[in-house]
mmCIF file of C-alpha atoms and ligand atoms in Angstrom:
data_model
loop_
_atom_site.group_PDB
_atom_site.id
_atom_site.type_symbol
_atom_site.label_atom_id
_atom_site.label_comp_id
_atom_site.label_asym_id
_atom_site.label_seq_id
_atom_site.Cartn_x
_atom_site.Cartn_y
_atom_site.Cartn_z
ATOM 1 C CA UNK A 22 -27.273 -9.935 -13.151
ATOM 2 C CA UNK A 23 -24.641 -7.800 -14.205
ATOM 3 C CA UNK A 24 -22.351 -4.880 -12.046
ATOM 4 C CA UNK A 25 -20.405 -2.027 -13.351
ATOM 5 C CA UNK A 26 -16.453 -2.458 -13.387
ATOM 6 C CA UNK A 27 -13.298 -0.314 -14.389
ATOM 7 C CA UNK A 28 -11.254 -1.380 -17.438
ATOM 8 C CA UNK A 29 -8.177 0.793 -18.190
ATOM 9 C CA UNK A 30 -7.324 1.758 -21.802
ATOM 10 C CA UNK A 31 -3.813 3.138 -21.195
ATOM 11 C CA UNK A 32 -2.282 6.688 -21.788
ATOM 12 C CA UNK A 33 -4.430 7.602 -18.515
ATOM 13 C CA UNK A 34 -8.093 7.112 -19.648
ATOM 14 C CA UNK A 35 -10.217 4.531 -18.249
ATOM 15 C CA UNK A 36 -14.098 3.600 -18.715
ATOM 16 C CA UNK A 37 -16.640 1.567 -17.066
ATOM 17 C CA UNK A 38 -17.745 -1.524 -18.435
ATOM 18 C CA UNK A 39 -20.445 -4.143 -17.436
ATOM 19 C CA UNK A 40 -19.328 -7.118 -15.909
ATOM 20 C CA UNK A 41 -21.582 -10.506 -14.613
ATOM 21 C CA UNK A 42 -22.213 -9.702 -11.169
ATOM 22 C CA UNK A 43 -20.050 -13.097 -10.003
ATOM 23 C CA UNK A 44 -21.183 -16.375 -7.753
ATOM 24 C CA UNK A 45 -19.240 -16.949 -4.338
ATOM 25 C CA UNK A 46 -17.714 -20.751 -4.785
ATOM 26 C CA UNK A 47 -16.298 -22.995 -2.079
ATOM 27 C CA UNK A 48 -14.733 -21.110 0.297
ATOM 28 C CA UNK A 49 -15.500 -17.469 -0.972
ATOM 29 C CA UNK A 50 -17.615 -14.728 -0.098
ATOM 30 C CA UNK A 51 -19.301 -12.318 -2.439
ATOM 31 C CA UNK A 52 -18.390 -8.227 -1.028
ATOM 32 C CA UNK A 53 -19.993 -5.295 -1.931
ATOM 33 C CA UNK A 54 -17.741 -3.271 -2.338
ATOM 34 C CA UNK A 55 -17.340 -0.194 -0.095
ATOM 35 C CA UNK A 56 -13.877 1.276 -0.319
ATOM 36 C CA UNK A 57 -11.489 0.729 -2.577
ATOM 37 C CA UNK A 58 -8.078 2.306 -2.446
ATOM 38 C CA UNK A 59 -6.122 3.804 -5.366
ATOM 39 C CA UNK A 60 -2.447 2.320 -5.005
ATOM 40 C CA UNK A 61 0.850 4.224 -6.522
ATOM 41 C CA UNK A 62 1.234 0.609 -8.308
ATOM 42 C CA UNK A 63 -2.003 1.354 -10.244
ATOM 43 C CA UNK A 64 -1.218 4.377 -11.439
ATOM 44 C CA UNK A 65 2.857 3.385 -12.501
ATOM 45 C CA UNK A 66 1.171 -0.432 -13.821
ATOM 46 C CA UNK A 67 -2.014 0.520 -14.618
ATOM 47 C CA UNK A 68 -3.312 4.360 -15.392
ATOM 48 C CA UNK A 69 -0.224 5.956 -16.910
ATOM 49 C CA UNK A 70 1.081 3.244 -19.494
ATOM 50 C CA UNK A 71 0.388 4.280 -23.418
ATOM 51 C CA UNK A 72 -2.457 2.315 -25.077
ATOM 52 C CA UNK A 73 0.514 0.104 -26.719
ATOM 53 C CA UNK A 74 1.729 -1.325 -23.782
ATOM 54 C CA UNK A 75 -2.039 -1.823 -22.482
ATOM 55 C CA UNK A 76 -3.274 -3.561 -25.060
ATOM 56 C CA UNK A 77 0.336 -5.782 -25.597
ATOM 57 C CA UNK A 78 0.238 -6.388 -21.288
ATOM 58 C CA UNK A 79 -2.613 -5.268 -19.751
ATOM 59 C CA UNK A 80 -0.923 -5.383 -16.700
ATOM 60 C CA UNK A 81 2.318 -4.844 -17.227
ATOM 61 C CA UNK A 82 3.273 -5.277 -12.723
ATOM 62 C CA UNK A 83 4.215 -8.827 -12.616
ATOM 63 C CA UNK A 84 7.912 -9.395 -12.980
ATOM 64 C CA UNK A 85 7.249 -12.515 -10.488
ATOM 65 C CA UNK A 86 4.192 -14.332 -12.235
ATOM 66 C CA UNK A 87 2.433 -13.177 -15.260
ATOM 67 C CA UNK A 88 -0.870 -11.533 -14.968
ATOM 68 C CA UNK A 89 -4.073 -12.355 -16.592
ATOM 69 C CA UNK A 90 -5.405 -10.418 -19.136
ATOM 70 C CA UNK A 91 -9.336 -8.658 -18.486
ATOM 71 C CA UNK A 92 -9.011 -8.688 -14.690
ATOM 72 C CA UNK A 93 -10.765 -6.443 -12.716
ATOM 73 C CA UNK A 94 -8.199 -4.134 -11.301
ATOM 74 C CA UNK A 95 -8.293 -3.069 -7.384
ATOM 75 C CA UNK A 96 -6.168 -4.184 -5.183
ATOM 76 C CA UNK A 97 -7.128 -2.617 -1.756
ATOM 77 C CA UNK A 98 -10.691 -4.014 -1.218
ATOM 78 C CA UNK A 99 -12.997 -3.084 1.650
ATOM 79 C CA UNK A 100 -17.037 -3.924 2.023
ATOM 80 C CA UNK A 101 -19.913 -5.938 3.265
ATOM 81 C CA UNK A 102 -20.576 -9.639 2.469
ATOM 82 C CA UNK A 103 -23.441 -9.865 0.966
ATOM 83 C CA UNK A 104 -23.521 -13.935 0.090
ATOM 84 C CA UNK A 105 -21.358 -16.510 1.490
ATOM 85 C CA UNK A 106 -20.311 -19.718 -0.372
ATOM 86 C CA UNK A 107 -20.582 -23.474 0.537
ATOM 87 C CA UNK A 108 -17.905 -24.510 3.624
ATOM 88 C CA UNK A 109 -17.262 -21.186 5.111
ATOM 89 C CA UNK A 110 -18.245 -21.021 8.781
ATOM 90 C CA UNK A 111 -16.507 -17.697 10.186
ATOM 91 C CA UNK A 112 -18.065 -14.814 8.073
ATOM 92 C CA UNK A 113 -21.344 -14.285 7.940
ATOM 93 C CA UNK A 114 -23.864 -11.501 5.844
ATOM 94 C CA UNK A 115 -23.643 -8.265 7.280
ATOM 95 C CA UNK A 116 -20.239 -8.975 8.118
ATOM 96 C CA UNK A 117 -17.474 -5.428 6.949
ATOM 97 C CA UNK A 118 -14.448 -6.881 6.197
ATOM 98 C CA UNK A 119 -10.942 -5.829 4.268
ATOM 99 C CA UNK A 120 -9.265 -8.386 2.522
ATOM 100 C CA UNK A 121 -5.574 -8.899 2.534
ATOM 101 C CA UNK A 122 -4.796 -8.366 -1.172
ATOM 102 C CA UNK A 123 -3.033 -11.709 -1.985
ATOM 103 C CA UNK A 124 -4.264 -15.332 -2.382
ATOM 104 C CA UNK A 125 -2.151 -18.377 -2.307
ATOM 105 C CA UNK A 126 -2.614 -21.876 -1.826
ATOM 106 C CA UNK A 127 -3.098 -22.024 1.477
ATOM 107 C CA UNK A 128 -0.920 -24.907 2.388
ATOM 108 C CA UNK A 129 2.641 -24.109 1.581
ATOM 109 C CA UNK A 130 4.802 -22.784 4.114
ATOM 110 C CA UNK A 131 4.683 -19.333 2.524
ATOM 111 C CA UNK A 132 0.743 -19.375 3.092
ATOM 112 C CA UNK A 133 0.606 -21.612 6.812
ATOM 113 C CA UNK A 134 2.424 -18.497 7.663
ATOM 114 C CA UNK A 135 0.635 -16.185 6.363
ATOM 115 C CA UNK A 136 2.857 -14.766 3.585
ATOM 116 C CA UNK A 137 0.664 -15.572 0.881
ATOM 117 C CA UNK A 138 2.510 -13.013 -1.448
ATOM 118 C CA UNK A 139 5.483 -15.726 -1.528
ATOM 119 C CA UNK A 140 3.364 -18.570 -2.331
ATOM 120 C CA UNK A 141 4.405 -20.249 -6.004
ATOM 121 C CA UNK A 142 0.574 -19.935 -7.396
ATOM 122 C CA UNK A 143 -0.133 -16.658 -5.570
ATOM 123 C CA UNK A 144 -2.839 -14.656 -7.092
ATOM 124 C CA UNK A 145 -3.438 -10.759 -5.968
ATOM 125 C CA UNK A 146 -6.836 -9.043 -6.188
ATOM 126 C CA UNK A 147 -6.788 -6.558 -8.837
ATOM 127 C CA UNK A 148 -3.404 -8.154 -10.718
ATOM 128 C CA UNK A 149 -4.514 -11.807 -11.346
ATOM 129 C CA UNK A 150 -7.802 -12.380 -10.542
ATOM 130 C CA UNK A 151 -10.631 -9.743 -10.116
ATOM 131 C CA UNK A 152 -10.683 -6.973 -7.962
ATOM 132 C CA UNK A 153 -12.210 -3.785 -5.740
ATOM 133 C CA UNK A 154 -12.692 -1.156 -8.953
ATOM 134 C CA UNK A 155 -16.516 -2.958 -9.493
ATOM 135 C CA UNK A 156 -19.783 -2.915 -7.372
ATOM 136 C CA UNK A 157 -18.711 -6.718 -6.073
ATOM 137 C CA UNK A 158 -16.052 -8.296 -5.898
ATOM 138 C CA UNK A 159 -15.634 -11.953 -4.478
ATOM 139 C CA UNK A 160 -12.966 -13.003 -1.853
ATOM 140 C CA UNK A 161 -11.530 -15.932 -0.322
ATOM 141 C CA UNK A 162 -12.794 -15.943 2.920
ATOM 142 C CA UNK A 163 -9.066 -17.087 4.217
ATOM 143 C CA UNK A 164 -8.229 -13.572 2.998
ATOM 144 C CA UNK A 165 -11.074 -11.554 4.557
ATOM 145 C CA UNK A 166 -10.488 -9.301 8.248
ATOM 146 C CA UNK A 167 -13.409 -8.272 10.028
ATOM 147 C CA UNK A 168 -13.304 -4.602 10.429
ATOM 148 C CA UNK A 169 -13.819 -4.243 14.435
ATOM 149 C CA UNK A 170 -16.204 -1.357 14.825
ATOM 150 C CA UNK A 171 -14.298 2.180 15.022
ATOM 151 C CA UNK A 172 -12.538 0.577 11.828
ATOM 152 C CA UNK A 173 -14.107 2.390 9.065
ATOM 153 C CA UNK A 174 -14.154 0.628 4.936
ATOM 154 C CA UNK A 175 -11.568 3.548 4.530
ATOM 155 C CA UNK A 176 -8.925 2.174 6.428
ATOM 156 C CA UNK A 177 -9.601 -1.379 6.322
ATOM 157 C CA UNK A 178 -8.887 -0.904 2.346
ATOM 158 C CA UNK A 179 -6.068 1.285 3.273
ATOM 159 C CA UNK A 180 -5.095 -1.587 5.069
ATOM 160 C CA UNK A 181 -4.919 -4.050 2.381
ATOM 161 C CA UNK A 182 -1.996 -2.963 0.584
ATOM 162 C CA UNK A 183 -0.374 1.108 0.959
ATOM 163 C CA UNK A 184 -0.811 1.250 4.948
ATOM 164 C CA UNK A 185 -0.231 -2.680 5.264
ATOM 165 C CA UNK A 186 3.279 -1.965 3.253
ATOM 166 C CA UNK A 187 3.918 1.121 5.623
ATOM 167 C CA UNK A 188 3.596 -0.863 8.670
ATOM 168 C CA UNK A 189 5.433 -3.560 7.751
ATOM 169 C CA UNK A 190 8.338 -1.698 6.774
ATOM 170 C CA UNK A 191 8.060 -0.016 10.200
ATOM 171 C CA UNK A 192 8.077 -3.080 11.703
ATOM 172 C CA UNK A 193 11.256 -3.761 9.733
ATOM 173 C CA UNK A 194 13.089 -0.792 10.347
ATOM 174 C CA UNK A 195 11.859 -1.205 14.497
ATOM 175 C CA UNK A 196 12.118 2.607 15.078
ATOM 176 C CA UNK A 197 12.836 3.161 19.078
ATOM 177 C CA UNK A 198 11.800 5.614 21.591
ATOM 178 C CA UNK A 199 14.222 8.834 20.914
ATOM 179 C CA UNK A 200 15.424 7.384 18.046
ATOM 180 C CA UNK A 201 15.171 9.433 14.645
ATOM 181 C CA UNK A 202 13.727 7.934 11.456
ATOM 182 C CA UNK A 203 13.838 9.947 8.305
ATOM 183 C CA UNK A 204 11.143 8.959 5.829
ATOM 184 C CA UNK A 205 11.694 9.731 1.972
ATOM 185 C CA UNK A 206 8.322 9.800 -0.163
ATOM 186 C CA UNK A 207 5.415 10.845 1.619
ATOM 187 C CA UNK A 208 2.442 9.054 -0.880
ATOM 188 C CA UNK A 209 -0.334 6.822 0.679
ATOM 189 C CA UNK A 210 2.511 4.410 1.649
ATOM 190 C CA UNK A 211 4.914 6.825 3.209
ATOM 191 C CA UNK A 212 2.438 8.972 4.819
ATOM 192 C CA UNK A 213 0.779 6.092 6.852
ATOM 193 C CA UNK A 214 4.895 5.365 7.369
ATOM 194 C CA UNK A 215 4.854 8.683 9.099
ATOM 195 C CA UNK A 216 1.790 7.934 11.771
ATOM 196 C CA UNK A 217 3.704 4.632 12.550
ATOM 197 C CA UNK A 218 7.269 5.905 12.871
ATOM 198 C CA UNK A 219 5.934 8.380 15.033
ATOM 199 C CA UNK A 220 3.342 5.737 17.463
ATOM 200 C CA UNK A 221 6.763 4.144 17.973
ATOM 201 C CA UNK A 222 7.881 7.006 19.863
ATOM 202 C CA UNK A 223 10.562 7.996 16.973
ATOM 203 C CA UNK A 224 11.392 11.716 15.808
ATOM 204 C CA UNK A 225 10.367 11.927 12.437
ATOM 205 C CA UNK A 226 11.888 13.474 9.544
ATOM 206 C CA UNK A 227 9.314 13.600 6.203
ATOM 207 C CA UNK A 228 10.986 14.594 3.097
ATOM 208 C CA UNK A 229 8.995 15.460 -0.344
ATOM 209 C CA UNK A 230 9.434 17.642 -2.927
ATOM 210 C CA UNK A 231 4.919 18.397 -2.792
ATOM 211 C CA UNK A 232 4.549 20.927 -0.221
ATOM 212 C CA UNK A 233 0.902 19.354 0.395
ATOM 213 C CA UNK A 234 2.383 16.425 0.963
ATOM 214 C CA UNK A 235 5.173 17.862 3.673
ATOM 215 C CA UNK A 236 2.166 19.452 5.593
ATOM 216 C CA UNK A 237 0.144 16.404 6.037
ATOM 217 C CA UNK A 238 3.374 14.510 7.188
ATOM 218 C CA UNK A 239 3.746 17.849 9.682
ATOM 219 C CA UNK A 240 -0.420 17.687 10.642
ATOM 220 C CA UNK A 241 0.129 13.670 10.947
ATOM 221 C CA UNK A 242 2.884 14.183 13.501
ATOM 222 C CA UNK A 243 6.458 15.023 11.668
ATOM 223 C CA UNK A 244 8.476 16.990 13.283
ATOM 224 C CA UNK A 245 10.547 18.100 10.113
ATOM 225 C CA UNK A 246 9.274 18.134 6.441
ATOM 226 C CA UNK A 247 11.923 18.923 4.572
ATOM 227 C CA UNK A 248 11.949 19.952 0.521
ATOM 228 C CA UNK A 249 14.715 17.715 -1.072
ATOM 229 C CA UNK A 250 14.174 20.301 -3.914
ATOM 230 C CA UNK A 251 15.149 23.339 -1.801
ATOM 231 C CA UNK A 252 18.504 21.866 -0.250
ATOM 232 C CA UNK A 253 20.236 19.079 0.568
ATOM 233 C CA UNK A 254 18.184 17.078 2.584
ATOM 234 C CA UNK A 255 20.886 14.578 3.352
ATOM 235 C CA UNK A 256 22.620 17.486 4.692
ATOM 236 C CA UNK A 257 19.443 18.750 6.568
ATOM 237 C CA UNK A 258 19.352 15.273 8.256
ATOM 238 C CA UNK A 259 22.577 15.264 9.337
ATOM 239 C CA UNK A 260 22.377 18.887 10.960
ATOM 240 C CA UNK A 261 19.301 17.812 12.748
ATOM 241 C CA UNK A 262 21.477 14.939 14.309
ATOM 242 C CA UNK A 263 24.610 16.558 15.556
ATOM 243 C CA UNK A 264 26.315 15.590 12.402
ATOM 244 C CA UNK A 265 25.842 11.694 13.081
ATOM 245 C CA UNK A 266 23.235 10.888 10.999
ATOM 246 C CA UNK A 267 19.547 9.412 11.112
ATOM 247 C CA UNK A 268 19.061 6.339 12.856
ATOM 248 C CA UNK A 269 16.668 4.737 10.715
ATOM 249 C CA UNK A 270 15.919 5.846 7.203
ATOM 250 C CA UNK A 271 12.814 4.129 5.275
ATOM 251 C CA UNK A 272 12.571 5.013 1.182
ATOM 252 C CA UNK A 273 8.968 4.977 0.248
ATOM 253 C CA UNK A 274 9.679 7.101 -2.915
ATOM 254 C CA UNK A 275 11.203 4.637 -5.186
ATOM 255 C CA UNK A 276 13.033 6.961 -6.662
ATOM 256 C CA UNK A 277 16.469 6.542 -7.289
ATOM 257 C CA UNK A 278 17.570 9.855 -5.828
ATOM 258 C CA UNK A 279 15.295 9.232 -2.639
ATOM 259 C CA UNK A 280 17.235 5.662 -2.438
ATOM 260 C CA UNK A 281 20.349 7.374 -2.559
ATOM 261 C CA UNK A 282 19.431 10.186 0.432
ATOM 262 C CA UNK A 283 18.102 7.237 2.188
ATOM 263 C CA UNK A 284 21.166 5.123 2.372
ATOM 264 C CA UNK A 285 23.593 8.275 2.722
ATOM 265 C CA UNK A 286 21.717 10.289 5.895
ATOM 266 C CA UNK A 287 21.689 6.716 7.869
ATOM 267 C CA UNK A 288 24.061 6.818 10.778
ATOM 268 C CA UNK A 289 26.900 4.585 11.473
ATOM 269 C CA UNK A 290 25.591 1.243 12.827
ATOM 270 C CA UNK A 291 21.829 2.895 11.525
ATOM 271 C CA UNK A 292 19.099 0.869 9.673
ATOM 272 C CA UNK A 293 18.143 1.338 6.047
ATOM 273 C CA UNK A 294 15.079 0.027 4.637
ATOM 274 C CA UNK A 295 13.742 0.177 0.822
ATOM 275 C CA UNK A 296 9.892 0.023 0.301
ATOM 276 C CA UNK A 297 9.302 2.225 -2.618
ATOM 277 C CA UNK A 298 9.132 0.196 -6.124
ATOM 278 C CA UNK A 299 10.730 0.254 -9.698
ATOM 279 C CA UNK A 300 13.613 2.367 -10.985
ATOM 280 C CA UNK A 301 17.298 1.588 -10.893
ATOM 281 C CA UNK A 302 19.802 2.359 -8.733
ATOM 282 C CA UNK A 303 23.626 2.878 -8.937
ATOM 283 C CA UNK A 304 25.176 1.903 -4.817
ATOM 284 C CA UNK A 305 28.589 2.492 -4.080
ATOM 285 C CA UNK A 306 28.448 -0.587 -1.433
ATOM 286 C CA UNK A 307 31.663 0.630 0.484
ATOM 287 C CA UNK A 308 31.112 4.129 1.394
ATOM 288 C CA UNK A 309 27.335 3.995 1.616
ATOM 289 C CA UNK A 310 26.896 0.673 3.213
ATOM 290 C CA UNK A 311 30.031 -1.632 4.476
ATOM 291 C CA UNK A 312 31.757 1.449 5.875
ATOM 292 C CA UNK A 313 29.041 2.906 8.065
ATOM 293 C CA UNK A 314 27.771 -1.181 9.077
ATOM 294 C CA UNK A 315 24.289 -0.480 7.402
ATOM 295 C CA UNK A 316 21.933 -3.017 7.806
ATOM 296 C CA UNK A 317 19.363 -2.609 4.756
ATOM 297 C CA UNK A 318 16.534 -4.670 4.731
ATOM 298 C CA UNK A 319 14.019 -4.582 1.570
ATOM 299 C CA UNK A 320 10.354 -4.950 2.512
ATOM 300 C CA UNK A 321 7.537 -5.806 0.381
ATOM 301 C CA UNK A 322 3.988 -5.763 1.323
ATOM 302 C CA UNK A 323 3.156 -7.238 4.345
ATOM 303 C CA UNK A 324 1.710 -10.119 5.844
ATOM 304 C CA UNK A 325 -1.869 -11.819 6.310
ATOM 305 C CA UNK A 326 -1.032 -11.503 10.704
ATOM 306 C CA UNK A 327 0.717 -7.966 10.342
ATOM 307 C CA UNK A 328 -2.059 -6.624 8.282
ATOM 308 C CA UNK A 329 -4.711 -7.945 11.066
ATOM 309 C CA UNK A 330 -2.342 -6.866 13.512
ATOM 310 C CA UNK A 331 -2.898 -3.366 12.589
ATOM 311 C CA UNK A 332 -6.430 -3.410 11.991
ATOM 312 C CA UNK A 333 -6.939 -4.116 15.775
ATOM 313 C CA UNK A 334 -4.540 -1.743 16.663
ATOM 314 C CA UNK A 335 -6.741 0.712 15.046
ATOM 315 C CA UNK A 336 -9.393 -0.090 16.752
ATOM 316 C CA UNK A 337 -7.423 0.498 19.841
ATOM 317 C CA UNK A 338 -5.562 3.069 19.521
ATOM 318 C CA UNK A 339 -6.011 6.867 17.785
ATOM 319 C CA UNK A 340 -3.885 6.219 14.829
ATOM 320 C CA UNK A 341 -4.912 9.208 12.709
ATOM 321 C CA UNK A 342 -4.677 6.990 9.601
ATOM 322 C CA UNK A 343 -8.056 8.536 8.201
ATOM 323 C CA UNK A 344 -6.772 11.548 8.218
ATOM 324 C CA UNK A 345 -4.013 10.852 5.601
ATOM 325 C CA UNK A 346 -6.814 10.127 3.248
ATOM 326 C CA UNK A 347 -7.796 13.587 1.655
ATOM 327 C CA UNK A 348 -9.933 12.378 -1.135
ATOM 328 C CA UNK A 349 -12.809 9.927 -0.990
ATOM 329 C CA UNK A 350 -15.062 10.136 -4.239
ATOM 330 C CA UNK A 351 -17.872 7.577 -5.256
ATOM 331 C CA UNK A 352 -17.338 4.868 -7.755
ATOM 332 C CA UNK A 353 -18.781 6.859 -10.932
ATOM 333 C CA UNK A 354 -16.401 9.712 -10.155
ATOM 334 C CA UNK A 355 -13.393 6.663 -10.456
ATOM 335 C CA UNK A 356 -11.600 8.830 -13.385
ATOM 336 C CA UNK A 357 -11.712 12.189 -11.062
ATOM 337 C CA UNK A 358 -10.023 10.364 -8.443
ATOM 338 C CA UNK A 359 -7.395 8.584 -10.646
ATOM 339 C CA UNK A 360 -6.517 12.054 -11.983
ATOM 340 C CA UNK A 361 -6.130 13.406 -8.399
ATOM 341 C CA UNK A 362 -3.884 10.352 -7.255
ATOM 342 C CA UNK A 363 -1.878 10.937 -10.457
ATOM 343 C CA UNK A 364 -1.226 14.572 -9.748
ATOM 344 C CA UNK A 365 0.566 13.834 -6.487
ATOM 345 C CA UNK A 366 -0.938 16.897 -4.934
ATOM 346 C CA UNK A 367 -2.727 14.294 -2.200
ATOM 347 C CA UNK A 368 -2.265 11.798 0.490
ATOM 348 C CA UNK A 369 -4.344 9.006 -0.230
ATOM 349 C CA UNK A 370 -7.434 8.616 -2.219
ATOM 350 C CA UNK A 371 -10.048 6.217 -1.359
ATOM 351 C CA UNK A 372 -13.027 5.455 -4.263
ATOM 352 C CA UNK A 373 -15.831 4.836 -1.472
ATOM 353 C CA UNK A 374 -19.239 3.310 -2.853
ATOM 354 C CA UNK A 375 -22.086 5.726 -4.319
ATOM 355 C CA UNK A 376 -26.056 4.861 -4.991
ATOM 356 C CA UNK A 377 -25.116 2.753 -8.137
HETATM 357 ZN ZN1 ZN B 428 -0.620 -1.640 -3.658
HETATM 358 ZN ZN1 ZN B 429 0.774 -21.345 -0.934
#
């Protein structure tokens, strides 16, 4: 039995290949897949490096532990079991589930508490072992969430790593009631950073050069979007905060310049907290962090509990995460989508599963 899979070539092309439809072994579960999201570390890792640096790294992400060549890539997997392997007890056939991206060990401290992403041998769906961009994919069922129903494949994959990421960097930057958090970079991460700020009762400033992308953040509950390419933003921020500054500031952009606003529109006393990756960055530590008694906190990912954490809360609560997905295309329209998500003129884009 064999299933089709994505391969990428580099300089942005792509093309399906067949791959052995694979066996669930100890302790895994075989998923068809149902939604798989496309990840802004795909595209900078993945999609948009020249054939040269393909072929030399196929994937090119891991400064942390070096990837395997020929993996599947995918890293935001959502779908049905469809088989379940010797040993595992809680998941069943006919069980949805989204998996939390990385494997580890499972019994180091990094993995009993369920930061698998900091375990020595950790392996990530999609980076070092195969992933979501195929017709099956097969988990560890340690790393599998039951979708609760009113969860849809969509957002449980959204789940896995871009809204995951946005959450936990919520969590970090613990937005208040009144308080005002001003969000650079409003991708799939930043975006889902937006519906979060806001369900903590924050005013939120969105900032993004795409004006698509400034009127989602405004239909997902901004109360600003502001165009760092029309003014000063940092400026903007400050206006809109009797000259004092934001109180929390989250960079989702990566981008050096978005780093920069980030750090320099947080108030005295105020919270800073860096999500977006890549790219350097020149800080003048005094003025723009000792002298206004930042606290910065870099967050990666998130979390095995946060990420279940806010799957139930979206089946509690009317988190319009599913409405920061604009694109949803079937697997044999994989290249369409890739091109959209490369353009930037979307929120997120989800490759959902189509007759095969
Ligand atoms: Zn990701
Ligand atoms: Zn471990």
């Amino acid at each position: 039995m064999s299933m089709r899979a994505v391969t990428f070539l580099g300089d942005r092309a792509m093309a399906f290949v067949e791959a052995p439809k694979p066996q669930p072994g100890p302790g895994e579960v075989l998923i068809e897949i149902q939604a798989a999201g496309i990840c802004g570390s795909d595209l900078g890792f993945l999609y948009r490096p020249s054939a040269e640096e393909t072929a030399a790294a196929p994937s090119a992400y891991d400064q942390w532990t070096p990837s395997v060549a020929g993996v599947i890539p995918g890293h935001e997997p959502a779908g049905m079991i469809v088989e379940v392997g010797p040993g595992v007890s809680h998941l069943q056939v006919g069980d949805r589930v989204a998996c939390y991206h990385i494997t580890g060990c499972n019994e180091c401290r990094a993995c009993r508490s369920g930061w698998m992403l900091h375990c020595p041998t950790y392996r990530s769906y999609g980076w070092q072992r195969d992933g979501a961009f195929a017709d099956f994919m097969v988990a560890d069922a340690k790393s599998c969430i039951k979708l609760p129903e009113g969860v849809s494949s969509v957002e449980g994959a959204y789940c896995a790593c871009g809204a995951g990421t946005a959450y936990q960097a919520t969590k970090r930057g613990a937005p208040a009631g009144g308080e005002t958090a001003a969000l650079f970079g409003l991708g799939g991460v930043g975006l889902a950073g937006v519906i979060f700020a806001k369900a903590a009762g924050a005013r939120v400033i969105a900032v993004d050069p795409i004006p698509l992308r400034r009127e989602l953040a405004t239909a997902l509950g901004a109360d600003v979007a502001l165009d760092p390419a029309a003014g000063d933003a940092v400026a903007a921020i400050y206006e809109l905060t009797h000259g004092e500054g934001a109180d929390l500031t989250i960079d989702y952009s990566g981008s050096s310049p978005g780093r920069l606003a980030a750090l320099d529109s947080a108030r005295v006393w105020g919270r800073s907290v860096f999500v977006g990756e890549r790219n350097l960055t020149t800080i003048d530590p005094s003025p723009q962090i000792l002298h206004k008694q930042l606290t910065l906190h870099g967050s990666w990912v998130c979390s095995w509990p946060v990420m279940d954490e806010l799957i139930q809360r979206l089946a509690r609560e009317a988190l319009p995460l599913e409405r920061a997905v604009t694109h949803r295309l079937p697997f044999d329209q994989i290249e369409a989508a890739f091109r959209i998500a490369d353009s930037g003129e979307c929120g997120k884009v989800v490759i959902t599963r189509d007759a095969g």
